[in-house]
PDB file of C-alpha atoms and ligand atoms in Angstrom:
ATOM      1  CA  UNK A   1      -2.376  37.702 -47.601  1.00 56.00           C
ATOM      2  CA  UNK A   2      -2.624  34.056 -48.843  1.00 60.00           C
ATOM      3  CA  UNK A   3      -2.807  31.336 -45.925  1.00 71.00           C
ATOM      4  CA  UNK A   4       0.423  29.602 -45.167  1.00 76.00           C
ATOM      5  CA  UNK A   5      -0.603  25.656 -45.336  1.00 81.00           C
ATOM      6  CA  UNK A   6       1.522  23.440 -42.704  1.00 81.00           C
ATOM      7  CA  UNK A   7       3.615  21.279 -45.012  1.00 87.00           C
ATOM      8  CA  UNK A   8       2.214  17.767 -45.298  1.00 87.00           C
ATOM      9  CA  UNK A   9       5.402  16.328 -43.782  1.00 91.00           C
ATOM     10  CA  UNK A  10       5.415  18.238 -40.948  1.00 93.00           C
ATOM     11  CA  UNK A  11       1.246  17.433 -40.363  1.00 93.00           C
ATOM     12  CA  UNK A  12       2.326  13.748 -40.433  1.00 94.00           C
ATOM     13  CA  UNK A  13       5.535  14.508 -38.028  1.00 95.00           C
ATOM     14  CA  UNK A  14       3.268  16.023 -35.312  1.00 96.00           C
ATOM     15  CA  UNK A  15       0.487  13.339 -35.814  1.00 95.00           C
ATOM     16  CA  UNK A  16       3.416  10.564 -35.481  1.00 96.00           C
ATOM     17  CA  UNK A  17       4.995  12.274 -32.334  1.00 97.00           C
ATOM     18  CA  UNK A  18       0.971  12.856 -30.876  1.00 97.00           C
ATOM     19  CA  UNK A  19       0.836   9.054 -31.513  1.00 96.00           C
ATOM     20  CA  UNK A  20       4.097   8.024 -29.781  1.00 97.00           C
ATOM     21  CA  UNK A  21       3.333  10.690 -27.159  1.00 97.00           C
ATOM     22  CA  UNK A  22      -0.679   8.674 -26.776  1.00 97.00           C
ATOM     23  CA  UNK A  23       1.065   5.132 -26.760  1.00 97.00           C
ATOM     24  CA  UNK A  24       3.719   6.122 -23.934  1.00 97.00           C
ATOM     25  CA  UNK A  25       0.860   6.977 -21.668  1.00 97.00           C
ATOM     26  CA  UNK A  26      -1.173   4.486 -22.381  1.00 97.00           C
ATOM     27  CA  UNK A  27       2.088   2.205 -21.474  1.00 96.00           C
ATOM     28  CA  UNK A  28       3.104   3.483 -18.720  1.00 95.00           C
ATOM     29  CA  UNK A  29      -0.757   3.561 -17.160  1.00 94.00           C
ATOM     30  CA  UNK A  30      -0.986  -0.102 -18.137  1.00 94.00           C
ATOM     31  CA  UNK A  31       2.714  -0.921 -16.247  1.00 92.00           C
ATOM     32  CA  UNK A  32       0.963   1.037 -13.219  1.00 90.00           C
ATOM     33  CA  UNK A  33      -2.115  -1.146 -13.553  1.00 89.00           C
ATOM     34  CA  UNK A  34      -0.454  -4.631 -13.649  1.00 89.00           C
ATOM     35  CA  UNK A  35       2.216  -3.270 -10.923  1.00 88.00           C
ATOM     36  CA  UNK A  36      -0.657  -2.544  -8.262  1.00 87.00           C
ATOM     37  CA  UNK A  37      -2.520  -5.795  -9.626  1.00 84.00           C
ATOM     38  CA  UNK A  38       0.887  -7.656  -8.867  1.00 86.00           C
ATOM     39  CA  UNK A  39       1.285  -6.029  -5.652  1.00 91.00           C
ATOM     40  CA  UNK A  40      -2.392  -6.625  -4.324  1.00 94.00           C
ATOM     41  CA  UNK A  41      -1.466 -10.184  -5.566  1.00 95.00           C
ATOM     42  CA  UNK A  42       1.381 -10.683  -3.754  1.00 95.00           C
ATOM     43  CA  UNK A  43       0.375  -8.758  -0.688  1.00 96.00           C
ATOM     44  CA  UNK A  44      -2.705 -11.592  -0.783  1.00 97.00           C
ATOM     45  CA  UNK A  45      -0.377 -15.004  -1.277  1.00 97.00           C
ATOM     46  CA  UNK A  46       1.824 -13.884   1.465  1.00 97.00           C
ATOM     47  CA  UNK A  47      -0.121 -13.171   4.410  1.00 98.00           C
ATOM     48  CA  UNK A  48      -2.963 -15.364   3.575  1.00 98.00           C
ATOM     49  CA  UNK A  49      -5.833 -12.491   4.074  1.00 98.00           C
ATOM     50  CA  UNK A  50      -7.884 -10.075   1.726  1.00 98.00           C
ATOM     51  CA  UNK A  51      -6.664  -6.400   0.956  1.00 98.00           C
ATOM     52  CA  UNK A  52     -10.311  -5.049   0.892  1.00 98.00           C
ATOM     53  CA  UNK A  53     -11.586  -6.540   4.192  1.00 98.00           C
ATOM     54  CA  UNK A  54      -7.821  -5.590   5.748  1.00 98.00           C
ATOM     55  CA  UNK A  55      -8.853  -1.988   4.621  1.00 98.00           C
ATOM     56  CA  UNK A  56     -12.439  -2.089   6.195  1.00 98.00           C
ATOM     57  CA  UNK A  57     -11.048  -4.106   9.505  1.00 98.00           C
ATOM     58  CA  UNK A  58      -8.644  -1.214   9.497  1.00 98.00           C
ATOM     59  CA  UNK A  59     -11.234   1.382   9.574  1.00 98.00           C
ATOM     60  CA  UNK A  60     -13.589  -0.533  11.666  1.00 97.00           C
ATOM     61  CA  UNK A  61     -10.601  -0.628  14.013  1.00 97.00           C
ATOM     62  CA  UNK A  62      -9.427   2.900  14.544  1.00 97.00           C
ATOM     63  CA  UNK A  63      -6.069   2.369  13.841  1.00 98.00           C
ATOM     64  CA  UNK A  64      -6.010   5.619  12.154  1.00 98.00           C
ATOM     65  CA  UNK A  65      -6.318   6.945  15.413  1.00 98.00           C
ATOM     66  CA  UNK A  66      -2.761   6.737  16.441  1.00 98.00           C
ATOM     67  CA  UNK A  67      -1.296   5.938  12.804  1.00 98.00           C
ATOM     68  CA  UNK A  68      -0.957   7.641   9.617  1.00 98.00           C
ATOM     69  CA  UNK A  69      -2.127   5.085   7.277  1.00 98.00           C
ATOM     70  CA  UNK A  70      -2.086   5.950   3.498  1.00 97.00           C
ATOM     71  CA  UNK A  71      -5.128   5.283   1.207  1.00 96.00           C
ATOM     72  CA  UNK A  72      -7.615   5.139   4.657  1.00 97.00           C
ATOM     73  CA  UNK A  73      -9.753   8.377   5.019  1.00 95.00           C
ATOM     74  CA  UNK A  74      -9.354   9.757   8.079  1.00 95.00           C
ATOM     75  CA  UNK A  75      -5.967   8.287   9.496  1.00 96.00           C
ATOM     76  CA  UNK A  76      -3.924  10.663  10.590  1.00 96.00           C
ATOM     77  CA  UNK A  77      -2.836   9.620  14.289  1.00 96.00           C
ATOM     78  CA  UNK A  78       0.315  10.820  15.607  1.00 96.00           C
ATOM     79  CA  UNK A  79       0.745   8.632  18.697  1.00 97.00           C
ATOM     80  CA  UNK A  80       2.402   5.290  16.518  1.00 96.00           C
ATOM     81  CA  UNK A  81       4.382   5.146  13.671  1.00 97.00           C
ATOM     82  CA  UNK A  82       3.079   6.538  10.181  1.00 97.00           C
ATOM     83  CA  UNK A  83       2.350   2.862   8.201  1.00 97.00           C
ATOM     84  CA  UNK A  84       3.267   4.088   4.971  1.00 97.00           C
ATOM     85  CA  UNK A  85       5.910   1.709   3.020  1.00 96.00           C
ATOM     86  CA  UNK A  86       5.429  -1.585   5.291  1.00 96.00           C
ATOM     87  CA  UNK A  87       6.200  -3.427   2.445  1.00 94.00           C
ATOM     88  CA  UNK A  88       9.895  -2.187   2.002  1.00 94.00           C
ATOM     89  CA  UNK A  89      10.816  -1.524   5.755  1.00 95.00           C
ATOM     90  CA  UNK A  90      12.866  -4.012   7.271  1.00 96.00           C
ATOM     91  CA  UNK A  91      11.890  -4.174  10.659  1.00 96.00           C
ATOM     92  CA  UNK A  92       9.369  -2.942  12.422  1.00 97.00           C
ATOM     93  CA  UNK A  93       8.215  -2.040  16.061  1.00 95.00           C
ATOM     94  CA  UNK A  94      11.314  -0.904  16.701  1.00 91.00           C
ATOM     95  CA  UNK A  95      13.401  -4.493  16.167  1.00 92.00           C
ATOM     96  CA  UNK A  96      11.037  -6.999  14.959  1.00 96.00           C
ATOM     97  CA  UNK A  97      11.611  -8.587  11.588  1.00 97.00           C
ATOM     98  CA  UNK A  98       9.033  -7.193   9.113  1.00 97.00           C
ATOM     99  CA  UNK A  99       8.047 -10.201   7.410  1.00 97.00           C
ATOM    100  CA  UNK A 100       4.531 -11.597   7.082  1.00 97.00           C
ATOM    101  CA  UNK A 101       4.130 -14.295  10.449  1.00 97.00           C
ATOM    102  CA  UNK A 102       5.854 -11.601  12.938  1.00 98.00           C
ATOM    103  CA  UNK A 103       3.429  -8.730  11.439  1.00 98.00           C
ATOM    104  CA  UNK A 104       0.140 -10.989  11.986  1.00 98.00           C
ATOM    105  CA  UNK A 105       1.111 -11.777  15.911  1.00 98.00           C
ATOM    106  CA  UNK A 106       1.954  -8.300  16.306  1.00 98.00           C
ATOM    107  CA  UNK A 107      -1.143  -6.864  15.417  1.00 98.00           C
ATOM    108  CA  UNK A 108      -2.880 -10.051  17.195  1.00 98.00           C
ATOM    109  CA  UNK A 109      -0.385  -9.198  20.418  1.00 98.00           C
ATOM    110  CA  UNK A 110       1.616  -6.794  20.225  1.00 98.00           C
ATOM    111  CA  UNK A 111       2.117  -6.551  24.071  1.00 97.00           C
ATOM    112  CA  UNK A 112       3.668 -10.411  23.951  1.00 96.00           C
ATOM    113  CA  UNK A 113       5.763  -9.592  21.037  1.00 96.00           C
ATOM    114  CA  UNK A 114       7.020  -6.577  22.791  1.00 95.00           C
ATOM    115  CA  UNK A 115       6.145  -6.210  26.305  1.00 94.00           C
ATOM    116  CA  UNK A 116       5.738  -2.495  27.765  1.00 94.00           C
ATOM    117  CA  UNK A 117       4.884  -1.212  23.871  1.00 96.00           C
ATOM    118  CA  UNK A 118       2.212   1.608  23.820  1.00 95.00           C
ATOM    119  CA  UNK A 119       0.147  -0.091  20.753  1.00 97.00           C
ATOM    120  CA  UNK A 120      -2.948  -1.964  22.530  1.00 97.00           C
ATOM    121  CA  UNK A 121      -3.881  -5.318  22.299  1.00 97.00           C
ATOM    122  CA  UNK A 122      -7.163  -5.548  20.673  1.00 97.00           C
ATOM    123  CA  UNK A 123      -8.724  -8.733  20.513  1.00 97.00           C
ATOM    124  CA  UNK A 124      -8.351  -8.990  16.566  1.00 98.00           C
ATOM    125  CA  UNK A 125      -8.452 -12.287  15.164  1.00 98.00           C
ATOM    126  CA  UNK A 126      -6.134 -13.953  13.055  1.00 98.00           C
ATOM    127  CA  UNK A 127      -8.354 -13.544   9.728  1.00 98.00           C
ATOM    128  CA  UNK A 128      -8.810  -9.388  10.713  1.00 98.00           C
ATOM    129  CA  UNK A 129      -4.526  -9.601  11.395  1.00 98.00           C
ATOM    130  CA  UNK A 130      -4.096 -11.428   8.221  1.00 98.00           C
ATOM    131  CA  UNK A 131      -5.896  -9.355   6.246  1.00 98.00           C
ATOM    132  CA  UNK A 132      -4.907  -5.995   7.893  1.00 98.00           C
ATOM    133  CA  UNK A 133      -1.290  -7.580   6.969  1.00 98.00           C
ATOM    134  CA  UNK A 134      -2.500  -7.923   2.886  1.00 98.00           C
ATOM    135  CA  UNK A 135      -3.455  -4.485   3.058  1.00 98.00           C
ATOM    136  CA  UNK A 136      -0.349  -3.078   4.804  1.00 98.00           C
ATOM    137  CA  UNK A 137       1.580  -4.579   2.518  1.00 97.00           C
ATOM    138  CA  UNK A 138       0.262  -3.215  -0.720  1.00 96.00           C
ATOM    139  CA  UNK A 139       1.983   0.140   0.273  1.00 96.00           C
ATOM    140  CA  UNK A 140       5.259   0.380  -1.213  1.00 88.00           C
TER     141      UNK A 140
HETATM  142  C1  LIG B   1      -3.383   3.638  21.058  1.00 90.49           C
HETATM  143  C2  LIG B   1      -2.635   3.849  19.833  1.00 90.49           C
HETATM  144  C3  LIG B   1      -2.523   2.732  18.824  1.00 90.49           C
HETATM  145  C4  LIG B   1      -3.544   2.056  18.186  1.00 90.49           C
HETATM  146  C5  LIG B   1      -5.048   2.203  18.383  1.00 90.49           C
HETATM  147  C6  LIG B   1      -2.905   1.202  17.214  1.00 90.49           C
HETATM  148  N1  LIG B   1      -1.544   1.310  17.277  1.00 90.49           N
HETATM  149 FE1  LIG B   1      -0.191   0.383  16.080  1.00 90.49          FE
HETATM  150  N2  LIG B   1       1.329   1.204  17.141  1.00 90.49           N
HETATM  151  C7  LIG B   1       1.182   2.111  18.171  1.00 90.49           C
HETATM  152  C8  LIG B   1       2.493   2.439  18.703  1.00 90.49           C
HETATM  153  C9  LIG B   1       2.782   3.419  19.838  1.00 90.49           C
HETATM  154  C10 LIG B   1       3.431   1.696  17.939  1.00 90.49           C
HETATM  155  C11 LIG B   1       4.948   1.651  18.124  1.00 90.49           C
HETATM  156  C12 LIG B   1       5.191   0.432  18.965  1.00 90.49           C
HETATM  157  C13 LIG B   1       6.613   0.095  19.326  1.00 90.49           C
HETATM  158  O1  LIG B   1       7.530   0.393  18.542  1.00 90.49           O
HETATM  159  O2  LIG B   1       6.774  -0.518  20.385  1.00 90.49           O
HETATM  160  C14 LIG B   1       2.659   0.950  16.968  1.00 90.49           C
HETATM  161  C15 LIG B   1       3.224   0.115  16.012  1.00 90.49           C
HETATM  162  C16 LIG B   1       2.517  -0.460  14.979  1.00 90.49           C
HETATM  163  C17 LIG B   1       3.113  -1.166  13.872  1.00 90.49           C
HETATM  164  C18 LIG B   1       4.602  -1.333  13.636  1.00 90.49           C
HETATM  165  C19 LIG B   1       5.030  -0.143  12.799  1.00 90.49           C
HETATM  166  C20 LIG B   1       6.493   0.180  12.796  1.00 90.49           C
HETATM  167  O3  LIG B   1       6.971   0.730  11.792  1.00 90.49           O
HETATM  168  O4  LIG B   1       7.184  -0.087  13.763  1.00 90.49           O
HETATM  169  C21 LIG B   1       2.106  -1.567  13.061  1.00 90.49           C
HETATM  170  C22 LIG B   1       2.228  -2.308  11.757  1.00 90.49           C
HETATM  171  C23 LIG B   1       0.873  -1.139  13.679  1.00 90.49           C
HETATM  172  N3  LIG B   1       1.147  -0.470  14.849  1.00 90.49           N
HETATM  173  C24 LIG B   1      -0.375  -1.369  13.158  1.00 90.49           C
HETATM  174  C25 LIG B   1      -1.561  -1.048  13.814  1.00 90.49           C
HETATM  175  C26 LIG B   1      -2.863  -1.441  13.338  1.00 90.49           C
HETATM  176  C27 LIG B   1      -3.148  -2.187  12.060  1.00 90.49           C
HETATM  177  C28 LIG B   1      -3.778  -0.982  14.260  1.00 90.49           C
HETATM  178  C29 LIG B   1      -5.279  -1.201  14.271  1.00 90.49           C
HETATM  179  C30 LIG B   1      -5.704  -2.593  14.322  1.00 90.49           C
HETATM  180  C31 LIG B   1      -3.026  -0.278  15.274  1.00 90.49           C
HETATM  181  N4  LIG B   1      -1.689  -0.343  14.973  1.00 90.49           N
HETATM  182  C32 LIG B   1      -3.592   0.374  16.357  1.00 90.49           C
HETATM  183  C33 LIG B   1       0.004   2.645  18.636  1.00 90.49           C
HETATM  184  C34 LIG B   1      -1.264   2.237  18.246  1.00 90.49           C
END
């Protein structure tokens, strides 16, 4: 039985749709790229503090403890709020306007901000609560 050779116009038709197919995904991994990039960027300018030391003072801290805190090993705490998409909520603890000041003094004191709340105050300085801030803010 003779071998039936693909057509040379339909070789090129697959290896132009395997091309297309290749450049989408190397888009659309690119767009995801410079979208976390912008994000990290962002999350930086507004609160003033560093995503990677907000991510180690957030270890260092325990916070996973009572939160569920995406992208930190270990947090899985059930007693507070899950901290996943902090930067799209509106408010938070309950009433508070989420934006980047009223976030820093609530994790510096939250028991000023809201008096009788469970979450502790715990001594963190403003460059740990700025930072902690640029790191909750990167999840969207
Ligand atoms: C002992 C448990 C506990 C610890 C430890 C704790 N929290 Fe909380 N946290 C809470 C509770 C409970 C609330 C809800 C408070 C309220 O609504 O009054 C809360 C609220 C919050 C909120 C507001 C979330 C929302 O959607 O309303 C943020 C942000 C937050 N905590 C961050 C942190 C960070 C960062 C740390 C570590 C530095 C931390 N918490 C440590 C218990 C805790």
């Amino acid at each position: 039985m003779a071998r039936r050779s693909v057509p040379p116009t339909l070789a090129w038709l697959a290896m132009l749709i395997g091309l297309a197919v290749l450049a989408a995904f190397i888009g659309g991994v690119t767009l995801y790229v410079e979208a976390r990039a912008r994000s990290r960027t962002q999350a930086q300018a507004i609160t003033g503090g560093h995503v990677d030391a907000g991510r180690t003072a957030i270890t260092r801290r325990g916070c996973g403890s009572c939160h569920d805190i995406p992208g930190i090993t270990g947090a899985s705490g059930m007693v507070g709020p899950p901290l996943s998409k902090m930067a799209t909520r509106r408010h938070i603890a309950g009433g508070l306007p989420n934006d980047p000041e009223t976030m820093i003094r609530w994790l510096m004191h939250p028991r000023q901000m809201r008096p009788g709340t469970a979450m502790p105050e715990q001594g963190l300085s403003e460059a740990e609560a700025r930072s902690i801030s640029a790191y909750l803010y990167t999840l969207d």
